[in-house]
PDB file of C-alpha atoms in Angstrom:
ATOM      1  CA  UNK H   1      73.941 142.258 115.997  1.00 40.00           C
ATOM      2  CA  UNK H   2      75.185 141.038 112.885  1.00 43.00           C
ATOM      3  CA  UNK H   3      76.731 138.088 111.670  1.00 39.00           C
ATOM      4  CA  UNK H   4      79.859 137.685 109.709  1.00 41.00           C
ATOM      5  CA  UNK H   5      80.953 134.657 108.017  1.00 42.00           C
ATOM      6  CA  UNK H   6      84.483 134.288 106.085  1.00 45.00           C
ATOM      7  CA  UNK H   7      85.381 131.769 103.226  1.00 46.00           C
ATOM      8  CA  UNK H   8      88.981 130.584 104.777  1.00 49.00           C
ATOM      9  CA  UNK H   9      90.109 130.878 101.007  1.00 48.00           C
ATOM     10  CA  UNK H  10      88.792 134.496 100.352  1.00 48.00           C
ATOM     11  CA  UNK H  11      91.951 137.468 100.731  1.00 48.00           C
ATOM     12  CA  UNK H  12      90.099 140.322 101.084  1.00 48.00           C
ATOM     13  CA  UNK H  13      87.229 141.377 103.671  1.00 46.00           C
ATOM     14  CA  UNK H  14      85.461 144.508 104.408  1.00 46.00           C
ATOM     15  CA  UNK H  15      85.192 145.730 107.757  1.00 47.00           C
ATOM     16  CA  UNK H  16      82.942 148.423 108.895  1.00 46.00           C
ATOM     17  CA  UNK H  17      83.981 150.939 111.422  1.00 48.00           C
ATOM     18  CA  UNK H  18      81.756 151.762 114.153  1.00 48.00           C
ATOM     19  CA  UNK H  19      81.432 155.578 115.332  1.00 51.00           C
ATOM     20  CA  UNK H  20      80.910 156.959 118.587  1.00 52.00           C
ATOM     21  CA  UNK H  21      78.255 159.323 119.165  1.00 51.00           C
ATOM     22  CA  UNK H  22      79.154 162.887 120.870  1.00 54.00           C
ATOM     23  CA  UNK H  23      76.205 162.085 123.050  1.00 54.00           C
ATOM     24  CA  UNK H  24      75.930 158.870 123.633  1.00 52.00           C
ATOM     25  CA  UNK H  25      78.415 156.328 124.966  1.00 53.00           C
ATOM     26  CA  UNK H  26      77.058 153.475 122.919  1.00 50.00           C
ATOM     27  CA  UNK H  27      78.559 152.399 119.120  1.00 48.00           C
ATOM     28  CA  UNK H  28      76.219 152.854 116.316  1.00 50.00           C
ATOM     29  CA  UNK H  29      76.819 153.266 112.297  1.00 50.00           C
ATOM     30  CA  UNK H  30      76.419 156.436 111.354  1.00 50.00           C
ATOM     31  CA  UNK H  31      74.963 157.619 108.330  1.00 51.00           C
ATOM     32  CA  UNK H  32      78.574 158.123 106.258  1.00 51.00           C
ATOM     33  CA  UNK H  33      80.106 155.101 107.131  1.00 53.00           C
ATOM     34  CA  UNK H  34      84.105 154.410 107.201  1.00 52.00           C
ATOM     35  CA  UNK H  35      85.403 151.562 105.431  1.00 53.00           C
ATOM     36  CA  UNK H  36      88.814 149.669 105.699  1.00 52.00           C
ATOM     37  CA  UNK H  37      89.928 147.292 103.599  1.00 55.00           C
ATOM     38  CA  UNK H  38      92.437 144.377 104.475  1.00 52.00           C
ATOM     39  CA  UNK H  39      94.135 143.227 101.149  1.00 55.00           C
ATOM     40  CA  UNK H  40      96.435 140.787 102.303  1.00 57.00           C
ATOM     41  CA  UNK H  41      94.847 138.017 105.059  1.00 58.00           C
ATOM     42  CA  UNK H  42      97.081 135.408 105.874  1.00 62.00           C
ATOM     43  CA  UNK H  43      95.164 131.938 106.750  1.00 62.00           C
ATOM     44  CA  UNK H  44      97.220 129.380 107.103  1.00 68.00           C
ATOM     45  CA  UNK H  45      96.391 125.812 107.935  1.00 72.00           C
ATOM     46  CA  UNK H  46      98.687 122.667 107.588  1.00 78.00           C
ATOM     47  CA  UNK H  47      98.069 119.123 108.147  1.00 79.00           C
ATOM     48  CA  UNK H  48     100.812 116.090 108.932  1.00 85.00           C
ATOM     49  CA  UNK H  49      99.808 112.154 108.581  1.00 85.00           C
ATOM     50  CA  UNK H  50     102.618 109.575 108.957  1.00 87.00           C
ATOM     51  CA  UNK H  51     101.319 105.979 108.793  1.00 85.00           C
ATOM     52  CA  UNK H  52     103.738 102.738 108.800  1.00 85.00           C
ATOM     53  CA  UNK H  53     102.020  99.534 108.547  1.00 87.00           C
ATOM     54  CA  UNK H  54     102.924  95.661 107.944  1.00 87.00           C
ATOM     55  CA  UNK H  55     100.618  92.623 107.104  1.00 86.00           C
ATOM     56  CA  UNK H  56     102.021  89.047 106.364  1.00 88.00           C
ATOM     57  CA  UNK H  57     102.641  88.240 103.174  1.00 84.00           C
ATOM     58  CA  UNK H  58     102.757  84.509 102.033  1.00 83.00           C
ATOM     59  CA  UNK H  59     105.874  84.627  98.906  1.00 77.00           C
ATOM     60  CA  UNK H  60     105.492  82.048  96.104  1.00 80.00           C
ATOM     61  CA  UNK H  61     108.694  80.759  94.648  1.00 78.00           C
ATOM     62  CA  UNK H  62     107.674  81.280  91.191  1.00 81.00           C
ATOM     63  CA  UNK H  63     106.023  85.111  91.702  1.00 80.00           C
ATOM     64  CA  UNK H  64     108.697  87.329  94.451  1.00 83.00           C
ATOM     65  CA  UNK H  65     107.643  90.486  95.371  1.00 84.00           C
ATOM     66  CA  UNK H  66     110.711  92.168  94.103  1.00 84.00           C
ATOM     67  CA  UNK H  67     109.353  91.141  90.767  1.00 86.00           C
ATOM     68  CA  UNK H  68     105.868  92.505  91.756  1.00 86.00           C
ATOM     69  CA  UNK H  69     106.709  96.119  92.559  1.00 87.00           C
ATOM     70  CA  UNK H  70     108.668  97.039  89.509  1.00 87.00           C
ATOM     71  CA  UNK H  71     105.655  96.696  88.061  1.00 87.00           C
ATOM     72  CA  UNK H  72     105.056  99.716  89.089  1.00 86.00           C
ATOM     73  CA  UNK H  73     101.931 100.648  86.684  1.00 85.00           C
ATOM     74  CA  UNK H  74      99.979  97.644  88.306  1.00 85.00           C
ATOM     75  CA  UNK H  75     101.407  98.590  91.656  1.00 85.00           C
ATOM     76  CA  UNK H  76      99.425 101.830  91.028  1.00 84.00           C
ATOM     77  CA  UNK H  77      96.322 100.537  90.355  1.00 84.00           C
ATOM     78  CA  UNK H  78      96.014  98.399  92.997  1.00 82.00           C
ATOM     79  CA  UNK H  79      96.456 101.051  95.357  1.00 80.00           C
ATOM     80  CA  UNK H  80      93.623 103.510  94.148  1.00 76.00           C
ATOM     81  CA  UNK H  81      89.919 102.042  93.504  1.00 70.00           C
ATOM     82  CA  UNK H  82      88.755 100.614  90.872  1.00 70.00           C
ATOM     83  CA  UNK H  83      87.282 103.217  89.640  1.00 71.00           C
ATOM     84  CA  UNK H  84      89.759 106.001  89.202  1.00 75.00           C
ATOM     85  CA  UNK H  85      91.507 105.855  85.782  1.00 84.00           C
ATOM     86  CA  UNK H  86      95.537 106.189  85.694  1.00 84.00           C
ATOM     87  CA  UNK H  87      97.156 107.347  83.088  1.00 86.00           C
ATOM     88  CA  UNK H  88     100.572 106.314  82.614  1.00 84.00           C
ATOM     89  CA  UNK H  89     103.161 109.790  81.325  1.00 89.00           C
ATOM     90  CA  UNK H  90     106.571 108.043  81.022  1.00 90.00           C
ATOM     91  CA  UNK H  91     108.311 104.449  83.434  1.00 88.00           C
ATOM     92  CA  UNK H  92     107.987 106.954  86.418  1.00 89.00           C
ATOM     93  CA  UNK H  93     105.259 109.108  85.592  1.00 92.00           C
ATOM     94  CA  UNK H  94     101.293 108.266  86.156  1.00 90.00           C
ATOM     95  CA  UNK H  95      98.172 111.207  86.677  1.00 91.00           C
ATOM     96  CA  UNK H  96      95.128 108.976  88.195  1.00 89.00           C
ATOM     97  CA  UNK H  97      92.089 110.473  88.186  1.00 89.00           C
ATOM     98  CA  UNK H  98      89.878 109.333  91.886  1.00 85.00           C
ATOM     99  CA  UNK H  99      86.725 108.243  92.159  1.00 86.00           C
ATOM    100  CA  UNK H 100      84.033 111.696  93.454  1.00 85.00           C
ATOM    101  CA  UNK H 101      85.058 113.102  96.676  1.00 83.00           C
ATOM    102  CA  UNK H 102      81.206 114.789  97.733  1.00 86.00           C
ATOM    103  CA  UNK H 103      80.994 117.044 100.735  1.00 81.00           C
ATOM    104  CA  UNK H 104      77.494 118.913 101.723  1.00 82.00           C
ATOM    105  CA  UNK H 105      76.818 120.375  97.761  1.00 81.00           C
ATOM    106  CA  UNK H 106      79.744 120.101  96.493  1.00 83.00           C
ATOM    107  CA  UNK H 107      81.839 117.380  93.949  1.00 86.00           C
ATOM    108  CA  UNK H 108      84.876 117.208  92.737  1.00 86.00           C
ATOM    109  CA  UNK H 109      87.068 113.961  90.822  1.00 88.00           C
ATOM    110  CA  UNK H 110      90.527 114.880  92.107  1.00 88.00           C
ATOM    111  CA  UNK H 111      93.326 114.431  89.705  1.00 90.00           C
ATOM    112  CA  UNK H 112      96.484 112.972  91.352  1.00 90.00           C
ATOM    113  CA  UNK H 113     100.041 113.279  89.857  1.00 93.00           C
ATOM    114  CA  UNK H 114     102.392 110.275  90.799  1.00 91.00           C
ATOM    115  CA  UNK H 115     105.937 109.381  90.622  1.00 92.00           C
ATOM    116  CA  UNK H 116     107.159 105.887  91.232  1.00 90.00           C
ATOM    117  CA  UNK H 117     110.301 104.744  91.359  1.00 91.00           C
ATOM    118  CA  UNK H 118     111.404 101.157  92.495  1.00 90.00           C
ATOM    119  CA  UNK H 119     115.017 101.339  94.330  1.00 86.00           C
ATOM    120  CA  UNK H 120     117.412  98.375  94.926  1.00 84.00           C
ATOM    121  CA  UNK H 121     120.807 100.383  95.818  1.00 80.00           C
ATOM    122  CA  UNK H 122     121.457 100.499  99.552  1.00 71.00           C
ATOM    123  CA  UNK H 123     123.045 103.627  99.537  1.00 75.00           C
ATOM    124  CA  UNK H 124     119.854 105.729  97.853  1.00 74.00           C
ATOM    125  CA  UNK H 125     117.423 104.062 100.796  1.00 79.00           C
ATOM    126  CA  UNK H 126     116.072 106.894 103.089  1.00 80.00           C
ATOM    127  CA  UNK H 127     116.559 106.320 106.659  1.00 80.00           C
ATOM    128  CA  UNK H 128     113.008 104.680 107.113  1.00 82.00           C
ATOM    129  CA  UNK H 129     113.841 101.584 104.902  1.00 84.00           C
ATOM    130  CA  UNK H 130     116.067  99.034 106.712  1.00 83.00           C
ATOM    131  CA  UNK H 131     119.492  98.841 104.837  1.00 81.00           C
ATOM    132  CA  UNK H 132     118.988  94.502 104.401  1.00 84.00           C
ATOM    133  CA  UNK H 133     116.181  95.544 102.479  1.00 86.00           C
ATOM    134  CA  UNK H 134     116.483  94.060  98.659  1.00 86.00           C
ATOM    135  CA  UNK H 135     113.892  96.407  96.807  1.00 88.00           C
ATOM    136  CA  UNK H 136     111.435  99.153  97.328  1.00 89.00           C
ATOM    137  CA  UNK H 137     109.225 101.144  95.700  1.00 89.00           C
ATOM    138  CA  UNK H 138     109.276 104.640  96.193  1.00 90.00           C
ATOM    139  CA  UNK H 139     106.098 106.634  95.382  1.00 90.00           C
ATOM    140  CA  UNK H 140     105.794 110.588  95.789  1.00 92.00           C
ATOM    141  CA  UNK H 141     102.507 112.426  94.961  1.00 91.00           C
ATOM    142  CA  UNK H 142     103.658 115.526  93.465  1.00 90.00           C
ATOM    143  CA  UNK H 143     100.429 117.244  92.324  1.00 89.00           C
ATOM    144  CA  UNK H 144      97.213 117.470  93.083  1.00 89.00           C
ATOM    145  CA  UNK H 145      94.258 119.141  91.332  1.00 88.00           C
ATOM    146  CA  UNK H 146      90.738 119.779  91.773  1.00 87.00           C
ATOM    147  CA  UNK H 147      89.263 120.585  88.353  1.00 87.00           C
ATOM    148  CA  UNK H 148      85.685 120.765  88.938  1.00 85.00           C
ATOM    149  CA  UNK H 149      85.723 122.936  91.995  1.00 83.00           C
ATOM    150  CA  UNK H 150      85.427 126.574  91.768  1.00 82.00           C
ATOM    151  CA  UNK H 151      89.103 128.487  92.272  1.00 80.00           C
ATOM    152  CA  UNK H 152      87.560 130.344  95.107  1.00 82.00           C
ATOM    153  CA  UNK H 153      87.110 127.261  97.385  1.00 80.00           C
ATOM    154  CA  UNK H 154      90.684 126.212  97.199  1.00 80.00           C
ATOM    155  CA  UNK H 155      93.306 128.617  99.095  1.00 78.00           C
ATOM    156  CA  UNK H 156      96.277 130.116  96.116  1.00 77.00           C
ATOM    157  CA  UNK H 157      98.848 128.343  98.240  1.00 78.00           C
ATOM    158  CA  UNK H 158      96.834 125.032  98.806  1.00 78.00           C
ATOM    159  CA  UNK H 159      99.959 121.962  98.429  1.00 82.00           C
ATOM    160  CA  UNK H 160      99.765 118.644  98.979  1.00 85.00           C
ATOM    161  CA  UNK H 161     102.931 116.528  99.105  1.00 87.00           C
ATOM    162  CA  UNK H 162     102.731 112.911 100.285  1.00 89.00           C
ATOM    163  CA  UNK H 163     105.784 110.726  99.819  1.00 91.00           C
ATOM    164  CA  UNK H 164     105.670 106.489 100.438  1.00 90.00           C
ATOM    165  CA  UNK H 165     107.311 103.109 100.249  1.00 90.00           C
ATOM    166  CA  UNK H 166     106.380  99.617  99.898  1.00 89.00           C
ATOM    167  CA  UNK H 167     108.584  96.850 100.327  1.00 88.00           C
ATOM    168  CA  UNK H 168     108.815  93.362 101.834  1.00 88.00           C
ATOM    169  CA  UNK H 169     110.688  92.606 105.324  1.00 88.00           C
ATOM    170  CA  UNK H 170     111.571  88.920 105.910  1.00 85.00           C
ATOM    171  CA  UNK H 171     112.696  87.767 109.105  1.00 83.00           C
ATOM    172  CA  UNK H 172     113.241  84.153 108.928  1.00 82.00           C
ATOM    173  CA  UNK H 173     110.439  82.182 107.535  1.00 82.00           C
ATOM    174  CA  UNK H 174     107.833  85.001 108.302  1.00 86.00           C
ATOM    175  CA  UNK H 175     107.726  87.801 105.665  1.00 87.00           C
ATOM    176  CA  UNK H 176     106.000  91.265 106.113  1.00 88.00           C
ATOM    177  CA  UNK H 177     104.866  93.357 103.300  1.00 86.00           C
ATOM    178  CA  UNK H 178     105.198  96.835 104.758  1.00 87.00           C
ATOM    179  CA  UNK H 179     104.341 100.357 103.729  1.00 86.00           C
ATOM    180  CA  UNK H 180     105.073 103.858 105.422  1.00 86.00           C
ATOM    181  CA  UNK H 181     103.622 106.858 104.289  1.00 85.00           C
ATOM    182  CA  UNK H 182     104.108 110.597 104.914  1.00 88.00           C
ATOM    183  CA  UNK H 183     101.107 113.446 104.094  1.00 86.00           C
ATOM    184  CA  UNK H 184     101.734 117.199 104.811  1.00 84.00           C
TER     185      UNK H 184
END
């Protein structure tokens, strides 16, 4: 009996055909053996997150929120560690580099391409964000690479698109700073 293992990334595998003996009723590889080839395997996986979350937030008069998330650069790095470097492109543009990611042998930094964009118009809120709402960051991973691991571990097709806001809810005297989050 043999074993077969597939790489869920690799497009091609080679299949042997077994023969039938005249004689026998049992399978067995003859000596010239038949091979097929399947060019074009189609493994697809997907994967969905949404997350919404709120923790009380304590607002001095003399530093607001709204002031804090349109700085959106140190927005940015206080959501990834501290050791990831971000690079900022343009106002809306930032590629952060993570700290390792190590599974059994392998290790790879991946390299994360982010817009952010901080929104105070009512009318360009998505349906998430309560309309009373004064300002919110939106932040939408468009990109993301993994330069140090071999092509043949990563599928062609591989995409990962993760869209977010952050923005601060107050009800009364209590204040919530709240964040929702979307990964397919």
């Amino acid at each position: 009996m043999a074993n077969v293992l597939l790489n869920p990334c690799q497009t091609c595998t080679t299949f042997v055909v077994l023969k039938k003996h005249k004689f026998h009723r049992h399978s067995h590889v003859s000596g010239s053996r038949t091979r097929l080839e399947c060019k074009n395997i189609n493994r697809t996986s997907s994967f969905n997150y949404k997350s919404s979350a709120g923790v009380p937030l304590h607002e001095l008069p003399w530093a607001s929120f709204d002031q804090y998330i349109e700085d959106k650069g140190r927005v940015i790095r206080s959501i990834f560690p501290q050791k990831s470097t971000s690079q900022q492109l343009n106002e809306e543009e930032w590629i952060v580099t993570m700290t390792p990611i190590e599974a059994l042998f392998l290790k790879c930094e991946p390299v994360v391409h982010i817009t952010a964009k901080c929104i105070s118009e009512a009318d360009d809120y998505p349906h998430e964000i309560p309309s009373h709402i004064t300002k919110f960051l939106k932040v939408h991973i468009t990109r993301v690479e993994f330069p140090d691991l071999n092509a043949d571990y990563l599928p062609p097709d591989f995409n990962i698109n993760a869209k977010g806001a952050l923005y601060l809810e107050r009800q009364g005297r209590h204040k919530w700073m709240k964040n929702q989050l979307d990964i397919s």
